Short mmCIF file of C-alpha atoms in Angstrom, two decimals:
data_model
loop_
_atom_site.label_atom_id
_atom_site.label_comp_id
_atom_site.label_asym_id
_atom_site.label_seq_id
_atom_site.Cartn_x
_atom_site.Cartn_y
_atom_site.Cartn_z
CA MET A 1 18.22 23.45 1.42
CA LYS A 2 17.80 24.84 4.90
CA THR A 3 17.73 22.63 7.93
CA VAL A 4 14.15 22.23 9.24
CA ILE A 5 13.12 21.81 12.83
CA ILE A 6 9.68 20.67 13.58
CA ARG A 7 9.02 21.22 17.31
CA ASN A 8 6.35 20.66 19.95
CA ALA A 9 4.70 17.77 17.87
CA THR A 10 3.24 14.55 19.21
CA ILE A 11 5.49 12.24 17.25
CA TYR A 12 4.44 8.78 16.31
CA THR A 13 7.85 7.31 15.28
CA GLY A 14 6.73 3.84 14.40
CA GLU A 15 8.18 2.40 17.70
CA GLN A 16 7.15 5.00 20.33
CA VAL A 17 5.24 8.25 20.91
CA LEU A 18 7.07 11.33 21.89
CA ASN A 19 4.88 14.16 23.34
CA GLN A 20 6.06 17.74 22.63
CA GLY A 21 8.95 16.15 20.60
CA SER A 22 11.08 17.70 17.89
CA LEU A 23 12.60 16.58 14.57
CA ILE A 24 15.69 17.90 12.86
CA ILE A 25 15.61 17.39 9.05
CA SER A 26 18.49 18.19 6.71
CA GLY A 27 19.67 16.80 3.37
CA GLY A 28 16.38 14.96 2.92
CA LYS A 29 16.98 12.86 6.02
CA ILE A 30 15.94 12.88 9.65
CA GLN A 31 19.03 13.97 11.45
CA GLY A 32 17.70 14.08 15.00
CA LEU A 33 14.69 13.10 17.11
CA PHE A 34 14.25 14.70 20.50
CA PRO A 35 11.77 14.26 23.32
CA ASP A 36 12.03 18.02 23.85
CA GLU A 37 13.14 21.03 21.93
CA PRO A 38 16.64 20.59 20.32
CA VAL A 39 19.38 23.14 20.32
CA PRO A 40 18.52 25.69 17.62
CA VAL A 41 20.45 25.29 14.36
CA GLN A 42 21.70 28.42 12.73
CA ASP A 43 19.91 29.48 9.56
CA CYS A 44 17.13 26.93 9.97
CA HIS A 45 13.36 26.92 9.25
CA VAL A 46 11.32 26.23 12.35
CA ILE A 47 7.82 24.73 12.19
CA ASP A 48 5.82 25.03 15.40
CA ALA A 49 3.68 21.88 15.49
CA THR A 50 1.96 22.55 18.74
CA GLY A 51 -1.28 20.57 18.83
CA LEU A 52 -0.26 18.49 15.73
CA LEU A 53 0.56 14.88 15.27
CA ALA A 54 3.75 13.96 13.22
CA ILE A 55 3.41 10.46 11.72
CA PRO A 56 5.40 8.46 9.18
CA GLY A 57 4.39 8.89 5.59
CA LEU A 58 2.03 6.15 4.54
CA ILE A 59 2.96 3.59 1.88
CA ASP A 60 0.12 2.26 -0.32
CA LEU A 61 0.97 -1.00 -2.08
CA HIS A 62 -2.41 -1.40 -3.84
CA PHE A 63 -3.56 1.76 -5.59
CA HIS A 64 -5.37 1.77 -9.04
CA GLY A 65 -6.10 5.47 -9.27
CA TYR A 66 -8.56 7.82 -7.63
CA GLY A 67 -11.39 10.14 -8.55
CA GLU A 68 -11.12 11.22 -12.22
CA PHE A 69 -7.42 10.19 -12.45
CA ALA A 70 -6.42 6.91 -14.10
CA ILE A 71 -3.31 5.09 -12.72
CA THR A 72 -1.23 6.34 -15.58
CA GLU A 73 -1.81 9.97 -14.58
CA THR A 74 0.95 9.70 -11.99
CA THR A 75 1.79 13.45 -11.68
CA ALA A 76 -1.76 14.33 -10.62
CA LEU A 77 -2.09 11.20 -8.37
CA SER A 78 1.27 11.78 -6.71
CA ARG A 79 0.21 15.26 -5.75
CA LEU A 80 -3.21 14.08 -4.58
CA LEU A 81 -1.86 11.23 -2.39
CA VAL A 82 0.45 13.58 -0.34
CA SER A 83 -2.64 15.58 0.56
CA GLN A 84 -3.93 12.27 1.99
CA GLY A 85 -0.86 11.37 3.97
CA VAL A 86 0.66 8.95 1.49
CA THR A 87 4.34 9.55 0.62
CA GLY A 88 5.08 6.36 -1.46
CA PHE A 89 2.95 3.96 -3.50
CA LEU A 90 2.92 1.17 -6.04
CA PRO A 91 0.80 2.09 -9.02
CA THR A 92 -1.40 -1.05 -9.52
CA LEU A 93 -2.46 -2.27 -12.99
CA MET A 94 -5.62 -4.27 -13.29
CA THR A 95 -5.87 -7.00 -15.92
CA GLY A 96 -6.70 -5.42 -19.22
CA ASN A 97 -6.00 -5.57 -22.95
CA PRO A 98 -2.40 -6.97 -23.10
CA GLU A 99 -1.04 -4.17 -25.32
CA PHE A 100 -2.57 -1.47 -23.09
CA VAL A 101 -0.92 -3.04 -20.05
CA ILE A 102 2.40 -3.15 -21.81
CA SER A 103 2.00 0.48 -22.81
CA ALA A 104 1.05 1.43 -19.26
CA LEU A 105 4.09 -0.42 -17.82
CA HIS A 106 6.40 1.53 -20.19
CA LEU A 107 4.85 4.78 -19.10
CA LEU A 108 4.99 4.10 -15.33
CA ALA A 109 8.61 2.84 -15.59
CA ALA A 110 9.50 6.15 -17.44
CA THR A 111 7.94 8.28 -14.70
CA HIS A 112 9.72 6.60 -11.76
CA GLY A 113 11.31 9.14 -9.49
CA ALA A 114 9.70 12.21 -11.25
CA GLY A 115 7.53 14.80 -9.75
CA ASP A 116 7.02 16.60 -6.49
CA GLY A 117 4.54 14.21 -4.77
CA ALA A 118 4.42 10.77 -3.48
CA ARG A 119 7.22 8.64 -4.73
CA ILE A 120 6.53 5.63 -7.01
CA LEU A 121 8.30 2.79 -5.20
CA GLY A 122 7.56 0.14 -7.89
CA ILE A 123 4.70 -1.23 -9.85
CA ASN A 124 2.04 -3.73 -8.73
CA LEU A 125 0.48 -6.10 -11.32
CA GLU A 126 -2.96 -7.57 -10.30
CA GLY A 127 -3.07 -10.26 -12.94
CA PRO A 128 -3.47 -11.40 -15.62
CA PHE A 129 -2.99 -14.96 -14.38
CA LEU A 130 -6.20 -15.06 -12.25
CA ASN A 131 -9.01 -17.50 -11.75
CA PRO A 132 -11.98 -16.45 -13.95
CA GLU A 133 -14.33 -17.75 -11.23
CA GLN A 134 -12.98 -15.19 -8.83
CA SER A 135 -12.38 -12.31 -11.26
CA GLY A 136 -14.32 -9.66 -9.44
CA ALA A 137 -13.42 -6.25 -10.92
CA GLN A 138 -10.94 -7.88 -13.33
CA PRO A 139 -12.33 -8.18 -16.87
CA ARG A 140 -12.74 -11.95 -17.40
CA HIS A 141 -12.22 -11.78 -21.09
CA CYS A 142 -8.65 -10.32 -20.50
CA LEU A 143 -7.56 -13.02 -18.04
CA MET A 144 -4.82 -15.45 -19.32
CA LYS A 145 -3.48 -18.85 -18.54
CA PRO A 146 -0.10 -18.69 -16.98
CA ASP A 147 2.44 -18.19 -19.69
CA PRO A 148 6.19 -17.76 -18.99
CA ARG A 149 6.73 -15.67 -22.16
CA GLU A 150 3.96 -13.27 -21.20
CA ALA A 151 5.27 -13.00 -17.68
CA SER A 152 8.80 -12.17 -18.99
CA ARG A 153 7.31 -9.63 -21.35
CA LEU A 154 5.41 -7.97 -18.54
CA LEU A 155 8.50 -7.68 -16.38
CA GLU A 156 10.61 -6.43 -19.15
CA ALA A 157 8.07 -3.66 -20.04
CA GLY A 158 8.12 -2.55 -16.43
CA GLY A 159 11.88 -1.89 -16.66
CA ASN A 160 12.72 -3.73 -13.46
CA MET A 161 10.15 -1.69 -11.60
CA VAL A 162 7.58 -4.55 -11.10
CA ARG A 163 7.76 -5.38 -7.37
CA LEU A 164 4.48 -7.38 -6.85
CA MET A 165 2.28 -9.63 -9.05
CA THR A 166 -0.96 -11.32 -8.03
CA ILE A 167 -1.49 -14.85 -9.44
CA ALA A 168 -3.82 -17.77 -8.83
CA PRO A 169 -1.56 -20.61 -7.91
CA GLU A 170 -4.05 -23.36 -8.61
CA LEU A 171 -3.99 -22.67 -12.41
CA PRO A 172 -1.90 -24.96 -14.67
CA GLY A 173 1.64 -23.56 -15.04
CA ALA A 174 1.22 -21.11 -12.18
CA LEU A 175 3.89 -22.59 -9.93
CA ASP A 176 6.58 -22.10 -12.56
CA ILE A 177 5.53 -18.47 -12.87
CA ILE A 178 5.67 -18.05 -9.09
CA GLU A 179 9.15 -19.39 -9.02
CA PHE A 180 10.16 -17.18 -12.01
CA LEU A 181 8.90 -14.12 -10.19
CA HIS A 182 10.57 -15.05 -6.90
CA LEU A 183 13.96 -15.49 -8.70
CA ASN A 184 13.66 -12.20 -10.50
CA GLY A 185 13.04 -10.18 -7.31
CA VAL A 186 9.27 -9.79 -7.74
CA ILE A 187 6.96 -10.56 -4.87
CA PRO A 188 4.52 -13.35 -5.90
CA ALA A 189 1.03 -12.81 -4.28
CA ALA A 190 -2.00 -14.99 -4.18
CA GLY A 191 -5.31 -13.45 -5.03
CA HIS A 192 -8.52 -13.93 -7.04
CA ILE A 193 -8.30 -17.63 -6.52
CA GLN A 194 -10.00 -20.80 -5.41
CA ALA A 195 -6.97 -22.77 -4.38
CA THR A 196 -6.89 -25.53 -1.84
CA CYS A 197 -4.68 -25.48 1.16
CA ALA A 198 -2.43 -28.14 -0.51
CA GLU A 199 -2.09 -25.93 -3.60
CA MET A 200 -1.18 -22.98 -1.36
CA LEU A 201 1.50 -25.03 0.41
CA ALA A 202 2.96 -26.03 -2.93
CA ALA A 203 2.95 -22.44 -4.09
CA GLU A 204 4.68 -21.34 -0.85
CA ASP A 205 7.46 -23.93 -1.57
CA ARG A 206 8.01 -22.12 -4.97
CA GLY A 207 8.29 -18.69 -3.38
CA LEU A 208 4.76 -17.33 -2.75
CA CYS A 209 4.80 -15.22 0.29
CA HIS A 210 2.08 -12.57 0.13
CA VAL A 211 -1.83 -12.39 -0.14
CA THR A 212 -3.67 -9.72 -2.15
CA HIS A 213 -6.62 -8.22 -0.17
CA LEU A 214 -7.17 -11.22 2.17
CA PHE A 215 -10.91 -12.39 2.36
CA ASN A 216 -11.89 -10.53 -0.88
CA ARG A 217 -11.85 -12.96 -3.83
CA SER A 218 -9.86 -15.34 -1.57
CA GLY A 219 -12.06 -18.46 -1.91
CA SER A 220 -13.87 -19.84 1.09
CA PHE A 221 -12.73 -21.42 4.41
CA HIS A 222 -14.10 -24.85 5.52
CA HIS A 223 -12.96 -26.82 8.46
CA ARG A 224 -12.01 -29.79 6.11
CA GLU A 225 -10.59 -27.41 3.45
CA PRO A 226 -9.21 -24.28 4.81
CA GLY A 227 -7.97 -23.04 1.47
CA LEU A 228 -6.07 -19.77 1.08
CA ILE A 229 -7.67 -18.15 4.16
CA GLY A 230 -6.55 -20.91 6.55
CA TRP A 231 -3.12 -21.07 4.97
CA ALA A 232 -2.56 -17.35 5.11
CA LEU A 233 -3.69 -17.00 8.79
CA THR A 234 -1.39 -19.77 10.00
CA ARG A 235 1.83 -19.34 7.96
CA GLY A 236 4.21 -17.17 9.94
CA GLN A 237 6.26 -15.73 7.10
CA VAL A 238 3.23 -14.85 4.85
CA THR A 239 2.17 -11.24 4.72
CA VAL A 240 -1.47 -10.36 4.02
CA GLU A 241 -3.13 -7.17 2.69
CA LEU A 242 -6.43 -5.96 4.19
CA ILE A 243 -8.76 -3.24 2.85
CA PRO A 244 -9.80 -1.50 5.99
CA GLU A 245 -13.38 -0.51 5.34
CA HIS A 246 -16.77 -2.15 6.11
CA HIS A 247 -17.78 -2.79 2.48
CA HIS A 248 -14.81 -5.08 1.98
CA LEU A 249 -14.41 -6.52 5.44
CA HIS A 250 -16.38 -7.09 8.65
CA PRO A 251 -14.45 -5.70 11.64
CA LEU A 252 -14.30 -9.22 13.16
CA ALA A 253 -12.53 -10.49 9.99
CA VAL A 254 -9.89 -7.87 10.65
CA GLU A 255 -9.67 -8.68 14.38
CA LEU A 256 -9.32 -12.41 13.53
CA THR A 257 -6.38 -11.60 11.24
CA LEU A 258 -4.75 -9.45 13.86
CA ARG A 259 -5.11 -12.20 16.40
CA CYS A 260 -3.73 -14.93 14.09
CA LYS A 261 -0.82 -12.92 12.40
CA SER A 262 2.33 -11.45 13.80
CA PRO A 263 1.93 -7.65 13.87
CA ASP A 264 4.57 -7.20 11.21
CA ARG A 265 2.82 -9.50 8.69
CA VAL A 266 -0.33 -7.44 8.21
CA ILE A 267 -0.45 -4.57 5.68
CA LEU A 268 -3.25 -2.11 5.11
CA VAL A 269 -4.00 -1.03 1.50
CA SER A 270 -6.55 1.36 0.04
CA ASP A 271 -7.47 -0.54 -3.26
CA ASN A 272 -8.56 2.81 -4.47
CA VAL A 273 -9.92 2.84 -7.99
CA PRO A 274 -10.94 5.70 -10.38
CA HIS A 275 -14.56 6.64 -9.83
CA ASN A 276 -15.14 6.37 -13.69
CA LEU A 277 -14.15 2.71 -13.85
CA ARG A 278 -16.50 0.50 -15.84
CA ASP A 279 -19.57 2.80 -15.38
CA CYS A 280 -19.15 2.34 -11.71
CA VAL A 281 -21.35 3.62 -8.93
CA LEU A 282 -19.83 5.47 -5.92
CA SER A 283 -21.73 4.66 -2.80
CA GLU A 284 -22.30 7.15 -0.02
CA ASN A 285 -19.98 5.31 2.30
CA GLY A 286 -17.02 5.20 -0.08
CA ALA A 287 -17.24 1.95 -1.93
CA VAL A 288 -16.90 1.83 -5.68
CA MET A 289 -19.26 -0.68 -7.20
CA ALA A 290 -20.32 -1.94 -10.75
CA PRO A 291 -23.89 -1.37 -11.67
CA ASP A 292 -24.62 -4.98 -10.56
CA ARG A 293 -23.19 -4.05 -7.12
CA THR A 294 -19.98 -6.06 -7.63
CA LEU A 295 -17.32 -4.32 -5.47
CA LEU A 296 -14.62 -2.74 -7.72
CA GLY A 297 -12.61 -1.05 -4.97
CA SER A 298 -12.63 1.77 -2.46
CA ALA A 299 -12.83 5.50 -2.47
CA GLN A 300 -11.56 5.65 1.16
CA SER A 301 -8.02 6.93 1.61
CA LEU A 302 -5.48 4.75 3.36
CA LEU A 303 -5.27 7.28 6.30
CA GLN A 304 -9.09 7.08 6.59
CA GLY A 305 -8.56 3.25 6.67
CA VAL A 306 -6.21 3.49 9.61
CA PHE A 307 -8.74 5.63 11.58
CA TRP A 308 -11.44 3.13 10.68
CA LEU A 309 -9.49 0.46 12.43
CA VAL A 310 -8.98 2.77 15.48
CA ASP A 311 -12.69 3.49 15.62
CA THR A 312 -14.03 0.04 15.04
CA LEU A 313 -11.57 -2.18 16.93
CA GLY A 314 -10.14 0.37 19.37
CA ILE A 315 -6.62 -0.35 18.35
CA ASP A 316 -3.75 1.93 19.22
CA LEU A 317 -3.07 4.67 16.53
CA GLY A 318 0.51 3.94 16.47
CA PHE A 319 -0.12 0.27 15.90
CA GLY A 320 -2.51 1.12 13.01
CA LEU A 321 0.05 3.50 11.49
CA ARG A 322 2.68 0.77 11.36
CA LEU A 323 0.33 -1.45 9.30
CA ALA A 324 0.34 1.28 6.69
CA SER A 325 3.95 2.51 6.76
CA LEU A 326 6.62 0.33 8.28
CA ASN A 327 5.06 -3.06 7.34
CA PRO A 328 4.72 -2.15 3.60
CA ALA A 329 8.25 -0.76 3.65
CA ARG A 330 9.45 -4.13 5.09
CA LEU A 331 7.73 -6.03 2.42
CA LEU A 332 9.49 -3.95 -0.21
CA GLY A 333 12.83 -4.26 1.58
CA ILE A 334 13.23 -0.58 2.06
CA GLU A 335 12.63 -0.33 5.82
CA ASN A 336 16.20 0.87 6.28
CA ARG A 337 15.21 4.22 4.66
CA LYS A 338 11.43 4.55 4.82
CA GLY A 339 8.44 3.50 6.92
CA SER A 340 9.25 5.15 10.26
CA LEU A 341 10.64 8.40 11.81
CA GLU A 342 14.11 7.51 12.85
CA PRO A 343 17.50 9.28 12.47
CA GLY A 344 19.12 8.45 9.17
CA LYS A 345 15.87 7.56 7.37
CA ASP A 346 14.22 9.68 4.60
CA ALA A 347 12.21 12.48 5.92
CA ASP A 348 8.87 11.19 4.73
CA LEU A 349 6.41 12.47 7.22
CA VAL A 350 2.96 14.02 7.64
CA LEU A 351 1.58 16.55 10.17
CA LEU A 352 -2.01 16.01 11.12
CA ARG A 353 -4.47 18.35 12.78
CA GLY A 354 -6.81 15.88 14.24
CA ARG A 355 -7.22 13.37 11.37
CA THR A 356 -6.42 15.85 8.60
CA PRO A 357 -3.05 16.20 6.86
CA VAL A 358 -1.83 19.75 6.96
CA LEU A 359 1.73 19.31 5.89
CA THR A 360 3.57 16.49 4.04
CA MET A 361 7.28 16.11 3.48
CA VAL A 362 8.76 13.61 0.99
CA GLU A 363 12.58 13.10 1.36
CA GLY A 364 12.67 16.39 3.28
CA LYS A 365 10.89 18.43 0.73
CA MET A 366 7.57 20.11 1.64
CA VAL A 367 5.26 18.89 -1.07
CA TYR A 368 1.94 19.64 0.62
CA ASP A 369 1.55 22.62 2.97
CA GLN A 370 -1.72 23.97 4.48
CA LEU A 371 0.04 25.36 7.56
CA SER A 372 1.47 28.41 5.77
CA ALA A 373 -2.03 29.37 4.57
CA ARG A 374 -3.19 29.96 8.22
#
């Protein structure tokens, strides 16, 4: 594979911004990062990125599918995601018929590492041990009481690919499941719950460290019972997901989170769902809703969510990008190779013209290219 030089780009590395900077890419890795044009490499492919932004590839931890594609259609979804600036993702399974979920886990585990699009970095299980009173888009009749045997069966079917599981810690037996997940390298996450603050503290002691789409199906906050929300906003080691669009969150809820949490403990997710989910309705503004107007998820891409934050809160673009690239990489423990543009890391990057991806590389391979069509 030829060495690639991307020159004259405005580069958002994850730590700084380089104007008219250049990147040298070889062997699937970023070999050099320069504030000006590097020394030409013999027999290299040069990409003139004048007027373009170079950003780290985004990582979506909470993605159920998109458009007409179910989450098990990974080849199509991986190719779609790179056109939206996402280079890595966790396919996320909703609660469903147990045998269907097991079958889907086998399929997702078998497709790990395949294809020419966004990389599957693991599997996310949203359920089945959730509170029926906060089921939301999760089918209530498929929810289960916490069961160690079922938890073991799910992890085994995922072939060591399950990285994240959402659970309601107030349910009887949930604390044992949380500890089991933690000891087996799976990130236990709180979501679809009505837990008290005391129950959250007990779950934290057993290994719970992450919150699935904070504020959405998170119970309520009261000054005498702060619940999950108060716990999540004040516990320094806890990471939280936010769905950055106005159907799911008021901008002030996002601002509150960013004021309370350390910058490296907030992660943006899309919570995209297929548009044909449960006879859903796709609103003009990008929300996916059930016929009764229950929110099922979002049709807004993760990159669009980053720019929503920039527009609504006036935050710096580089900061917004870190919430969708470096922070999820940190949660997964892969920040040494993904999440930012630094020498030695995988060449997962996106070139933007304005806000539109025109070229995406995954591990140094061009998997989406609209520049050559000019």
